[in-house]
XYZ file of C-alpha atoms in Angstrom:
722
model
C 39.288 16.652 22.345
C 38.145 16.565 18.703
C 38.918 13.484 16.635
C 38.394 12.346 13.068
C 36.477 9.218 14.058
C 34.034 7.840 11.513
C 32.540 5.224 13.790
C 29.036 6.693 13.962
C 27.708 4.347 11.303
C 27.488 6.843 8.449
C 30.075 6.487 5.682
C 30.195 9.200 3.035
C 32.017 8.902 -0.283
C 32.461 11.784 -2.683
C 30.536 11.335 -5.918
C 32.229 11.584 -9.263
C 32.453 14.943 -11.025
C 29.930 13.795 -13.637
C 26.336 14.052 -12.517
C 24.593 10.709 -12.701
C 21.382 10.577 -14.692
C 18.238 10.007 -12.643
C 16.823 6.599 -13.607
C 13.085 6.321 -14.139
C 10.951 3.330 -13.186
C 11.011 2.177 -16.793
C 14.833 2.366 -16.817
C 14.982 0.196 -13.711
C 12.605 -2.297 -15.354
C 14.541 -2.509 -18.620
C 17.970 -2.564 -16.920
C 19.106 -6.195 -16.913
C 15.742 -7.276 -18.305
C 15.538 -10.608 -20.123
C 14.685 -9.945 -23.769
C 15.469 -6.227 -23.923
C 14.160 -5.849 -27.491
C 10.519 -5.739 -26.353
C 11.075 -4.523 -22.797
C 9.256 -1.212 -23.360
C 6.092 -2.971 -24.544
C 6.224 -5.367 -21.593
C 6.704 -2.492 -19.173
C 3.592 -0.727 -20.476
C 1.557 -3.937 -20.254
C 2.836 -4.555 -16.724
C 1.951 -0.997 -15.739
C -1.607 -1.354 -17.097
C -2.198 -4.621 -15.243
C -0.636 -3.167 -12.076
C -3.065 -0.221 -12.165
C -5.958 -2.585 -12.897
C -5.135 -4.636 -9.781
C -4.902 -1.478 -7.693
C -8.175 -0.020 -8.979
C -10.148 -3.267 -8.710
C -8.856 -3.835 -5.179
C -9.881 -0.365 -4.019
C -13.363 -0.756 -5.524
C -13.714 -4.170 -3.918
C -12.529 -2.799 -0.572
C -15.172 -0.063 -0.686
C -17.901 -2.583 -1.523
C -16.917 -4.913 1.317
C -16.747 -2.096 3.886
C -19.821 -0.255 2.625
C -22.215 -1.794 5.141
C -20.153 -1.058 8.254
C -19.154 2.399 6.993
C -22.774 3.312 6.274
C -23.675 2.239 9.804
C -20.928 4.458 11.213
C -22.151 7.408 9.139
C -25.706 6.862 10.391
C -24.467 6.797 13.985
C -22.581 10.053 13.467
C -25.665 11.764 12.040
C -27.849 10.402 14.837
C -25.467 11.618 17.539
C -25.424 15.051 15.968
C -29.217 15.227 15.891
C -29.521 13.977 19.507
C -27.954 17.200 20.777
C -30.886 19.181 19.342
C -33.505 17.337 21.427
C -34.741 18.725 24.716
C -36.156 15.704 26.555
C -34.498 14.395 29.723
C -33.281 11.080 28.239
C -31.583 12.871 25.354
C -29.859 15.256 27.762
C -28.555 12.380 29.831
C -27.364 10.771 26.623
C -25.736 14.001 25.478
C -23.643 14.144 28.657
C -21.794 11.058 27.384
C -19.334 11.056 24.499
C -20.715 8.995 21.558
C -18.182 6.279 20.766
C -18.081 3.707 17.981
C -15.992 0.588 18.706
C -14.988 -0.672 15.259
C -13.563 -4.230 15.410
C -11.422 -4.670 12.282
C -9.476 -7.829 13.093
C -5.775 -8.623 13.413
C -4.978 -7.732 9.791
C -3.465 -4.407 10.889
C -1.875 -3.483 7.493
C -5.366 -3.349 5.965
C -6.732 -0.892 8.541
C -5.214 2.222 6.936
C -7.290 1.806 3.777
C -10.471 1.374 5.838
C -9.841 4.445 7.983
C -8.910 6.519 4.951
C -12.206 5.619 3.270
C -14.094 6.332 6.504
C -12.471 9.754 6.914
C -13.244 10.717 3.314
C -16.910 9.707 3.600
C -17.314 11.520 6.916
C -15.857 14.713 5.484
C -17.977 14.488 2.345
C -21.383 13.754 3.894
C -21.379 14.457 7.655
C -18.703 16.771 9.018
C -15.496 18.438 7.823
C -13.989 18.130 11.312
C -12.287 14.695 11.356
C -8.956 13.855 13.023
C -7.192 10.480 12.823
C -4.425 9.729 15.339
C -2.017 6.823 15.863
C -0.371 5.643 19.056
C 3.172 6.155 17.777
C 2.449 9.900 17.416
C 0.820 10.264 20.830
C 3.139 8.960 23.511
C 2.022 11.585 26.020
C -1.180 13.507 26.677
C 0.418 16.711 25.410
C 1.379 15.121 22.076
C -2.066 13.541 21.712
C -3.698 16.927 22.253
C -1.247 18.508 19.818
C -1.980 15.979 17.052
C -5.751 16.347 17.482
C -5.611 20.143 17.311
C -3.269 20.109 14.309
C -5.452 17.665 12.373
C -8.637 19.617 13.081
C -7.443 23.207 12.760
C -4.826 22.603 10.063
C -2.287 24.808 11.841
C 0.893 24.103 13.786
C 0.457 23.840 17.545
C 3.439 24.568 19.781
C 4.398 22.076 22.514
C 7.046 22.728 25.165
C 10.169 20.630 25.259
C 10.933 18.497 28.293
C 13.608 20.885 29.490
C 11.223 23.846 29.350
C 8.587 21.805 31.149
C 10.994 20.897 33.948
C 12.027 24.544 34.317
C 8.391 25.584 34.468
C 7.682 23.045 37.204
C 10.645 24.333 39.219
C 9.700 28.017 38.898
C 5.913 27.372 39.002
C 5.585 29.942 36.235
C 2.688 29.598 33.752
C 3.638 28.308 30.284
C 2.738 30.590 27.417
C 2.902 27.962 24.653
C 0.900 25.248 26.401
C -2.110 27.572 26.562
C -2.522 27.068 22.829
C -2.530 23.268 23.189
C -5.854 22.779 24.994
C -9.471 21.957 24.277
C -10.546 25.468 25.181
C -8.579 26.645 22.153
C -10.390 24.014 20.078
C -13.751 25.223 21.409
C -12.972 28.809 20.422
C -11.879 27.661 16.978
C -15.041 25.548 16.553
C -17.331 28.436 17.585
C -15.591 30.713 15.103
C -16.000 28.140 12.334
C -19.687 27.508 13.014
C -20.474 31.236 13.177
C -18.760 31.796 9.839
C -20.628 28.901 8.238
C -24.004 30.108 9.588
C -23.441 33.657 8.332
C -26.373 34.912 10.401
C -26.927 38.289 12.069
C -28.269 38.935 15.585
C -31.413 40.601 14.280
C -32.539 37.622 12.203
C -34.772 34.828 13.480
C -33.300 31.566 14.744
C -32.948 28.895 12.100
C -34.731 25.576 12.197
C -33.282 22.576 14.130
C -32.339 20.829 10.892
C -30.274 23.831 9.850
C -28.740 24.026 13.333
C -27.725 20.436 12.963
C -25.969 21.244 9.706
C -24.366 24.350 11.190
C -23.017 22.412 14.197
C -21.370 19.327 12.703
C -19.747 16.889 15.151
C -16.002 16.739 15.805
C -14.897 13.151 15.116
C -11.624 11.793 16.544
C -10.485 8.403 15.191
C -8.069 6.304 17.263
C -6.688 3.955 14.606
C -4.899 1.467 16.886
C -6.551 1.552 20.297
C -4.504 -1.314 21.788
C -1.233 0.527 21.148
C -2.222 3.675 23.064
C -0.946 4.300 26.562
C -3.965 3.586 28.839
C -3.099 6.468 31.173
C -2.867 8.931 28.271
C -6.176 7.730 26.841
C -7.942 7.927 30.215
C -6.787 11.488 30.862
C -7.784 12.584 27.366
C -11.298 11.167 27.772
C -11.679 12.823 31.186
C -10.671 16.193 29.741
C -12.980 15.805 26.726
C -15.929 14.963 29.001
C -15.594 18.414 30.596
C -16.126 20.090 27.210
C -18.887 17.872 25.815
C -21.528 20.593 26.313
C -19.462 23.131 24.375
C -18.013 20.771 21.758
C -19.964 17.992 19.933
C -17.247 15.346 20.211
C -17.402 11.779 18.919
C -14.815 8.989 19.177
C -14.159 6.050 16.858
C -11.961 3.297 18.331
C -10.162 1.029 15.880
C -9.841 -2.352 17.616
C -7.773 -5.234 16.249
C -8.415 -7.889 18.889
C -11.610 -7.850 20.970
C -14.153 -5.309 22.283
C -13.114 -6.305 25.815
C -9.961 -4.256 25.180
C -11.932 -1.143 26.152
C -12.735 -2.631 29.556
C -9.104 -3.636 30.103
C -7.747 -0.186 29.193
C -10.382 2.045 30.769
C -11.706 1.818 34.342
C -15.439 2.120 34.942
C -15.116 5.740 36.000
C -13.809 6.570 32.521
C -15.769 4.108 30.356
C -19.010 5.365 31.973
C -18.354 8.695 30.248
C -18.655 6.979 26.853
C -21.786 5.862 25.031
C -20.282 2.900 23.158
C -21.803 1.133 20.162
C -20.103 -1.912 18.630
C -19.441 -2.406 14.902
C -17.926 -5.535 13.331
C -16.214 -5.469 9.946
C -15.924 -8.374 7.531
C -13.351 -10.973 8.611
C -10.041 -11.026 6.770
C -10.572 -14.616 5.552
C -13.905 -13.645 3.974
C -12.213 -10.590 2.503
C -9.451 -12.746 0.976
C -11.998 -15.210 -0.420
C -13.802 -12.333 -2.155
C -10.553 -10.878 -3.536
C -9.466 -14.255 -4.942
C -12.937 -14.844 -6.385
C -13.207 -11.445 -8.088
C -9.578 -10.754 -9.007
C -7.844 -14.093 -9.618
C -10.582 -16.575 -10.524
C -11.642 -14.684 -13.628
C -10.753 -14.975 -17.302
C -10.839 -11.186 -17.714
C -7.472 -10.773 -15.984
C -4.794 -12.292 -18.296
C -2.023 -12.730 -15.709
C -2.191 -16.002 -13.748
C -0.409 -17.656 -10.824
C 0.465 -21.338 -10.785
C -0.321 -23.607 -7.835
C 2.973 -23.237 -5.964
C 2.969 -19.439 -6.089
C -0.665 -19.342 -4.957
C 0.180 -21.688 -2.089
C 3.073 -19.449 -0.986
C 0.899 -16.310 -0.959
C -1.950 -18.015 0.890
C 0.457 -19.551 3.422
C 1.993 -16.144 4.161
C -1.521 -14.753 4.619
C -2.680 -17.534 6.957
C 0.477 -17.950 9.030
C 1.971 -14.444 9.038
C -0.246 -11.350 9.073
C -3.771 -12.075 7.680
C -3.273 -9.008 5.504
C -5.223 -8.891 2.238
C -3.253 -5.787 1.295
C 0.025 -7.704 1.557
C -1.513 -10.568 -0.433
C -2.271 -8.100 -3.235
C 1.305 -6.804 -3.001
C 2.479 -10.389 -3.463
C 0.372 -10.693 -6.611
C 1.808 -7.420 -7.903
C 5.332 -8.625 -7.130
C 4.707 -11.821 -9.093
C 3.310 -9.699 -11.944
C 6.425 -7.523 -12.012
C 8.768 -10.517 -11.865
C 6.874 -12.286 -14.646
C 7.044 -9.375 -17.087
C 10.681 -8.686 -16.165
C 11.962 -12.253 -16.532
C 9.726 -13.688 -19.284
C 10.286 -12.117 -22.744
C 7.145 -13.826 -24.070
C 4.985 -12.055 -21.475
C 4.330 -9.549 -24.258
C 1.499 -11.974 -25.147
C 0.004 -11.736 -21.633
C -2.679 -9.174 -22.440
C -6.151 -8.937 -23.907
C -7.015 -11.248 -26.776
C -6.928 -8.758 -29.659
C -3.744 -7.129 -28.447
C -2.094 -10.522 -27.915
C -2.919 -11.622 -31.478
C -1.360 -8.417 -32.834
C 1.753 -8.902 -30.704
C 2.161 -12.436 -32.062
C 2.635 -11.079 -35.583
C 5.281 -8.632 -34.279
C 7.412 -11.280 -32.568
C 11.082 -11.243 -33.499
C 13.040 -14.279 -34.681
C 14.571 -14.550 -31.220
C 11.109 -14.607 -29.625
C 9.995 -17.339 -32.037
C 12.980 -19.433 -30.982
C 11.995 -18.867 -27.358
C 8.520 -20.215 -28.174
C 10.064 -23.321 -29.701
C 12.025 -23.866 -26.494
C 8.986 -23.722 -24.217
C 8.279 -27.113 -22.553
C 4.562 -26.910 -23.346
C 5.249 -26.146 -27.014
C 7.729 -29.034 -27.251
C 5.027 -31.405 -25.984
C 2.630 -29.929 -28.545
C 5.117 -30.514 -31.371
C 5.721 -34.116 -30.284
C 2.000 -34.873 -30.670
C 1.946 -33.666 -34.310
C 2.693 -35.510 -37.536
C 6.204 -35.425 -38.973
C 5.405 -32.874 -41.693
C 3.655 -30.625 -39.186
C 6.660 -30.820 -36.858
C 9.011 -29.696 -39.646
C 6.826 -26.695 -40.494
C 6.551 -25.656 -36.845
C 10.316 -25.815 -36.361
C 11.366 -24.264 -39.694
C 8.606 -21.983 -40.997
C 8.427 -18.775 -38.916
C 5.322 -17.429 -40.662
C 3.438 -20.663 -40.112
C 4.540 -20.676 -36.473
C 2.985 -17.232 -35.963
C -0.330 -18.450 -37.382
C -0.256 -21.485 -35.088
C 0.605 -19.294 -32.094
C -2.433 -17.120 -32.787
C -4.625 -20.213 -32.726
C -2.963 -21.462 -29.542
C -3.498 -18.090 -27.848
C -7.203 -18.295 -28.741
C -7.351 -21.829 -27.318
C -5.704 -20.633 -24.102
C -8.255 -17.830 -23.733
C -11.080 -20.294 -24.424
C -9.644 -22.641 -21.781
C -9.779 -19.900 -19.158
C -13.339 -18.906 -20.156
C -14.530 -22.467 -19.589
C -12.290 -23.319 -16.606
C -13.623 -20.848 -14.058
C -17.403 -21.452 -14.566
C -16.924 -25.225 -14.289
C -14.723 -24.693 -11.220
C -17.514 -22.679 -9.570
C -20.104 -25.329 -10.458
C -17.974 -28.090 -8.944
C -17.382 -26.024 -5.810
C -21.125 -25.308 -5.504
C -21.828 -29.045 -5.459
C -18.843 -30.187 -3.371
C -19.195 -27.498 -0.682
C -22.676 -28.817 0.164
C -21.299 -32.231 1.158
C -20.376 -33.229 4.735
C -16.723 -32.836 5.796
C -16.002 -30.774 2.607
C -14.021 -33.447 0.682
C -12.739 -30.877 -1.859
C -12.313 -27.990 0.582
C -14.673 -25.436 2.039
C -13.230 -22.460 0.103
C -13.058 -22.312 -3.676
C -9.344 -21.466 -3.474
C -8.679 -24.933 -2.003
C -10.403 -26.599 -4.956
C -8.560 -24.278 -7.343
C -5.195 -25.340 -5.885
C -6.111 -29.010 -6.362
C -7.026 -28.357 -10.002
C -3.774 -26.459 -10.602
C -1.607 -29.330 -9.377
C -3.057 -32.315 -11.287
C -6.201 -33.817 -12.830
C -8.798 -33.298 -10.158
C -10.864 -36.328 -11.274
C -7.939 -38.585 -10.315
C -8.135 -37.355 -6.727
C -9.630 -39.795 -4.207
C -11.551 -36.986 -2.521
C -13.135 -36.112 -5.855
C -14.267 -39.696 -6.393
C -15.729 -39.783 -2.875
C -17.519 -36.508 -3.574
C -19.086 -37.923 -6.743
C -20.389 -40.938 -4.775
C -21.890 -38.667 -2.141
C -23.507 -36.460 -4.781
C -25.252 -39.542 -6.155
C -27.019 -39.891 -2.797
C -28.462 -36.379 -2.550
C -32.157 -35.810 -2.048
C -34.229 -34.455 -4.920
C -34.861 -30.973 -3.532
C -31.245 -30.409 -2.553
C -29.910 -31.683 -5.883
C -32.313 -29.515 -7.889
C -31.322 -26.448 -5.850
C -27.615 -27.072 -6.496
C -28.160 -27.661 -10.216
C -30.126 -24.409 -10.462
C -27.171 -22.563 -8.912
C -24.898 -24.154 -11.518
C -27.267 -23.006 -14.259
C -27.091 -19.437 -12.924
C -23.278 -19.622 -13.078
C -23.298 -20.894 -16.682
C -25.776 -18.200 -17.777
C -23.144 -15.526 -17.165
C -20.672 -17.093 -19.650
C -20.853 -16.418 -23.386
C -18.610 -19.199 -24.728
C -20.141 -21.833 -27.043
C -19.143 -24.734 -24.807
C -20.814 -23.225 -21.755
C -23.962 -22.319 -23.735
C -24.288 -25.942 -24.872
C -23.670 -27.123 -21.302
C -26.395 -24.747 -20.070
C -28.890 -26.183 -22.572
C -28.155 -29.737 -21.400
C -28.411 -28.708 -17.749
C -31.760 -27.006 -18.307
C -33.030 -30.175 -20.012
C -32.010 -32.180 -16.936
C -33.811 -29.712 -14.663
C -36.925 -30.018 -16.835
C -36.804 -33.814 -16.460
C -36.583 -33.430 -12.679
C -39.718 -31.277 -12.727
C -41.535 -33.954 -14.722
C -40.894 -36.387 -11.880
C -43.130 -34.236 -9.683
C -46.229 -35.436 -11.493
C -48.668 -37.607 -9.631
C -47.707 -40.816 -11.447
C -43.992 -40.398 -10.697
C -44.621 -39.566 -7.039
C -46.884 -42.601 -6.573
C -44.401 -44.992 -8.179
C -41.343 -44.257 -6.044
C -42.140 -42.602 -2.738
C -40.612 -45.130 -0.417
C -37.650 -46.055 -2.582
C -36.350 -42.497 -2.789
C -36.691 -41.981 0.928
C -34.946 -45.257 1.674
C -31.982 -44.229 -0.440
C -31.682 -40.619 0.650
C -32.322 -40.924 4.356
C -28.739 -42.104 5.129
C -27.389 -38.962 3.496
C -29.404 -36.803 5.886
C -27.834 -38.736 8.729
C -24.384 -38.079 7.260
C -24.938 -34.354 7.764
C -24.958 -35.014 11.513
C -22.419 -37.843 11.770
C -18.833 -36.948 10.949
C -17.255 -40.277 11.900
C -15.177 -41.582 8.991
C -15.969 -45.216 9.829
C -19.710 -44.499 9.823
C -19.354 -42.668 6.494
C -17.634 -45.670 4.868
C -20.190 -48.045 6.365
C -23.093 -46.017 4.984
C -21.500 -45.865 1.525
C -21.069 -49.657 1.477
C -24.689 -50.136 2.515
C -25.823 -47.823 -0.252
C -23.771 -49.721 -2.842
C -25.159 -53.060 -1.733
C -28.739 -51.817 -1.700
C -28.270 -50.263 -5.132
C -27.074 -53.570 -6.550
C -29.901 -55.564 -4.982
C -32.731 -53.214 -5.997
C -33.729 -51.761 -9.314
C -32.951 -48.061 -9.761
C -35.894 -45.717 -9.642
C -36.450 -43.040 -12.366
C -35.205 -40.376 -9.961
C -31.981 -42.289 -9.280
C -31.373 -42.804 -12.985
C -31.846 -39.104 -13.632
C -29.705 -38.182 -10.622
C -26.841 -40.358 -11.874
C -27.218 -38.792 -15.305
C -26.927 -35.287 -13.822
C -23.831 -36.150 -11.773
C -22.243 -37.864 -14.779
C -22.921 -34.703 -16.779
C -21.073 -32.606 -14.173
C -18.275 -35.183 -14.142
C -17.967 -34.864 -17.927
C -17.705 -31.071 -17.661
C -14.939 -31.428 -15.076
C -12.934 -33.864 -17.204
C -13.349 -31.659 -20.282
C -12.496 -28.249 -18.801
C -10.637 -28.634 -15.470
C -7.361 -30.033 -16.716
C -4.267 -28.379 -15.135
C -2.945 -25.218 -16.831
C 0.411 -26.915 -17.447
C -1.333 -29.170 -19.957
C -2.173 -26.125 -22.091
C 0.221 -25.058 -24.810
C 1.906 -21.651 -24.246
C 0.762 -21.557 -20.620
C 4.190 -20.084 -19.720
C 3.098 -16.849 -21.400
C 0.455 -16.118 -18.737
C 1.424 -18.202 -15.706
C 4.121 -17.180 -13.234
C 5.741 -20.190 -11.568
C 8.792 -19.022 -9.589
C 7.533 -19.603 -6.041
C 11.087 -19.428 -4.642
C 11.474 -15.819 -5.862
C 8.186 -14.765 -4.294
C 9.048 -16.479 -1.018
C 12.495 -14.844 -0.950
C 11.042 -11.360 -1.467
C 8.083 -11.641 0.905
C 9.531 -13.823 3.673
C 12.317 -11.515 4.748
C 15.381 -12.974 6.503
C 17.000 -10.050 8.361
C 19.960 -12.037 9.665
C 20.916 -13.222 6.179
C 20.674 -9.676 4.804
C 22.794 -8.261 7.646
C 25.447 -10.950 7.189
C 25.532 -10.323 3.445
C 25.995 -6.580 4.040
C 28.791 -7.124 6.572
C 30.544 -9.678 4.354
C 30.195 -7.732 1.105
C 29.802 -4.007 1.855
C 30.629 -3.114 -1.761
C 27.206 -4.237 -3.023
C 25.503 -1.817 -0.634
C 27.901 1.168 -0.597
C 29.061 0.863 -4.248
C 32.584 2.123 -3.558
C 35.308 0.663 -5.807
C 37.814 0.674 -2.916
C 35.736 -1.999 -1.197
C 35.643 -4.399 -4.159
C 37.465 -7.690 -3.517
C 37.731 -10.834 -5.610
C 38.448 -13.555 -3.059
C 35.446 -12.800 -0.842
C 37.499 -11.108 1.885
C 36.664 -7.703 3.350
C 38.827 -4.772 2.279
C 40.836 -3.006 4.976
C 39.086 0.193 3.838
C 35.680 -1.231 4.785
C 33.554 0.291 7.584
C 34.663 -0.519 11.111
C 31.772 -2.886 11.808
C 32.588 -4.956 8.701
C 36.224 -5.334 9.785
C 35.238 -6.268 13.333
C 32.642 -8.747 12.038
C 35.129 -10.434 9.714
C 37.695 -10.763 12.520
C 35.114 -12.213 14.920
C 34.352 -14.995 12.432
C 37.907 -16.292 12.947
C 37.357 -16.728 16.705
C 35.767 -19.467 18.765
C 32.939 -19.341 21.276
C 34.698 -16.825 23.546
C 36.512 -13.824 22.045
C 39.342 -12.033 23.861
C 38.613 -8.323 23.513
C 42.293 -7.284 23.708
C 43.349 -9.712 20.958
C 40.372 -8.588 18.896
C 41.372 -4.928 19.374
C 44.982 -5.568 18.321
C 43.884 -7.414 15.178
C 41.477 -4.584 14.364
C 44.211 -1.947 14.870
C 46.514 -3.848 12.505
C 43.905 -3.902 9.726
C 43.041 -0.234 10.181
C 46.711 0.777 10.163
C 47.117 -0.918 6.789
C 44.112 1.003 5.512
C 45.672 4.288 6.656
C 48.788 3.560 4.536
C 51.260 3.098 7.409
C 54.400 1.106 6.686
C 54.420 -2.341 8.350
C 57.952 -1.702 9.667
C 57.071 1.606 11.307
C 56.646 1.935 15.061
C 53.064 3.273 14.775
C 51.860 0.322 12.681
C 49.233 -1.646 14.638
C 49.479 0.701 17.622
C 46.199 1.295 19.463
C 45.519 4.990 19.999
C 42.446 6.675 21.428
C 40.770 7.129 18.050
C 41.148 3.474 17.034
C 40.094 2.389 20.487
C 36.892 4.464 20.283
C 36.104 3.218 16.796
C 36.589 -0.389 17.908
C 34.304 0.071 20.924
C 31.651 1.549 18.638
C 31.916 -1.398 16.212
C 31.692 -3.952 19.043
C 28.652 -2.160 20.476
C 26.943 -2.298 17.075
C 27.664 -6.023 16.738
C 26.224 -6.579 20.204
C 23.134 -4.579 19.265
C 22.670 -6.711 16.122
C 22.898 -9.876 18.205
C 26.225 -11.325 17.050
C 27.953 -11.172 20.441
C 27.085 -10.689 24.116
C 28.976 -10.075 27.339
C 29.733 -13.122 29.490
C 30.339 -13.653 33.195
C 32.838 -16.458 32.608
C 35.632 -14.019 31.758
C 35.366 -10.288 32.211
C 37.646 -9.437 29.273
C 35.827 -11.752 26.861
C 32.579 -11.692 24.905
C 30.585 -14.696 23.741
C 29.871 -15.326 20.082
C 26.195 -15.995 19.304
C 25.993 -16.843 15.587
C 27.572 -19.649 13.598
C 27.605 -20.375 9.897
C 27.684 -17.997 6.950
C 24.814 -16.555 4.943
């Protein structure tokens, strides 16, 4: 019996006669954009910075993976050359399948980029025959074989359906199509390819072994997610491949997310003994993130910045969710897009020269926005009365001042990051890492408030004043190397002063200085060496008190005076250049601060989204018949929306018959039946089927479940709205 039921979850509405214009990415950006007068300029700037993030990340990814990828390439070349040797050990080795176990870590979203780079390098320098397979594509041995052959040969490979396979098993007739999906087919294809590439004739002499090696490149099969593969499928595939290893130079690469012991758990000894496994370890995801933050975020060359709360959200999602550096970069790009879309003054978030030109092109509305910025209001309050009047009334003068403030902001960033690295170099050498082990931890402290007001900072300064001479000189030399890379005037002057301090330390190495204070220095610095071993907080406080008392009772040596001078110099740099970004005028131009928006986009809440869709289907389907003003669901809404709205009016247990009658009443009104007619609210087979479908969908989504208390009731599982 055919019906007109629409309860299959797909609701189609006829489009209007007019063809809608296809919106570009720029149209989506400018649609509803704050400050539409300069939206095109902001979109272009956003696009440039977006591409810069993408390019820099890919280059950085290649640099970080270069060592392990080069090792894999060397192994592939070595395995290919091993087949040319004739000694007994090499033959025994050649009977095994060379296998590289590549441990990449639990940051699974980042693996695709690594395997893509590996495949490209293999095809460019070692072999053109590379196939990458995933577990979701290879549920059975037949599908695994099919994917491998398709990736290597570049042609479609036919696989029998289940029904045809069952028929073949019943009739015991040979399958015609399955003959094409086998390794013997791959061997024939490989022999044809190698003969074509050699281009030799039978009458010519045999080529050298090096040329044979080039003419017989290995066939590399990459298993991207080894843990997700069916162990039985993987075992059978390896057993089959081992039978063809003399005819086909196979090599496996296992992508492992957890531990190398996974191979032992998945493969019995009879199978793993067929593999010659070599282990490779990639860089950990935390080290990868530290490098990305250091090269991409902690630099003055990238104008877009994140404030402390947004940084904390992104790092928290990384540490407690997926360890994915790729998703961290997506979070930065999301913040970039939101900043340029919501902040009209982001037109000044670009390179220095371009920003100064954009200042002179600001409209009167943009100038008023500048006057309303909190940081600019604080700047105006610090000025004299006449200056305040000019800033608030004279637009031309305001543009000149904004140019100077933009230069000051750029100068602040140029000086901030070198001093931050110097402070981290010193603080990370101390026991218990008072200011954090990673530079991102210190950066977050500096973003929130004045770091020199932090108790941990004050403790770190006291500990630095107890360092031994050799260790202190080594740390100061590292700071000098950091300052040498900066071209700002402030950092050049700081470098000169630091080099003078280092020269004074070298003067203390003369014979007279060494003879005058050998014992005193050792007596003061020996407790610090003990602190490296002892991590007890009570012992640390006790040692600090002893050092203070001994310092008061004894006269300071020349080394101690110079050491205090060096630490005070670093302290002065910190207080001069590590003030929080919020203290800088016009910081809102470059810094994105809406952590709630980033958290809402990245920390998905499926239940809230589903409830919003069921409560307000108009915002998803965009059909005017579904629009309501009082928040209720239209009777023309999809069946699941009507059933969901009715179930909200029930208690813990829902009577299915009452629910069905209420649903039939609403649907009858949607069909245009008169309330006084006999058919109004009557349950027919079509409505009954649609209701059952809607209830099944709600049960699948987790809103209701069957209960044993009453057979004709279901239990409600969710409470509260979105």
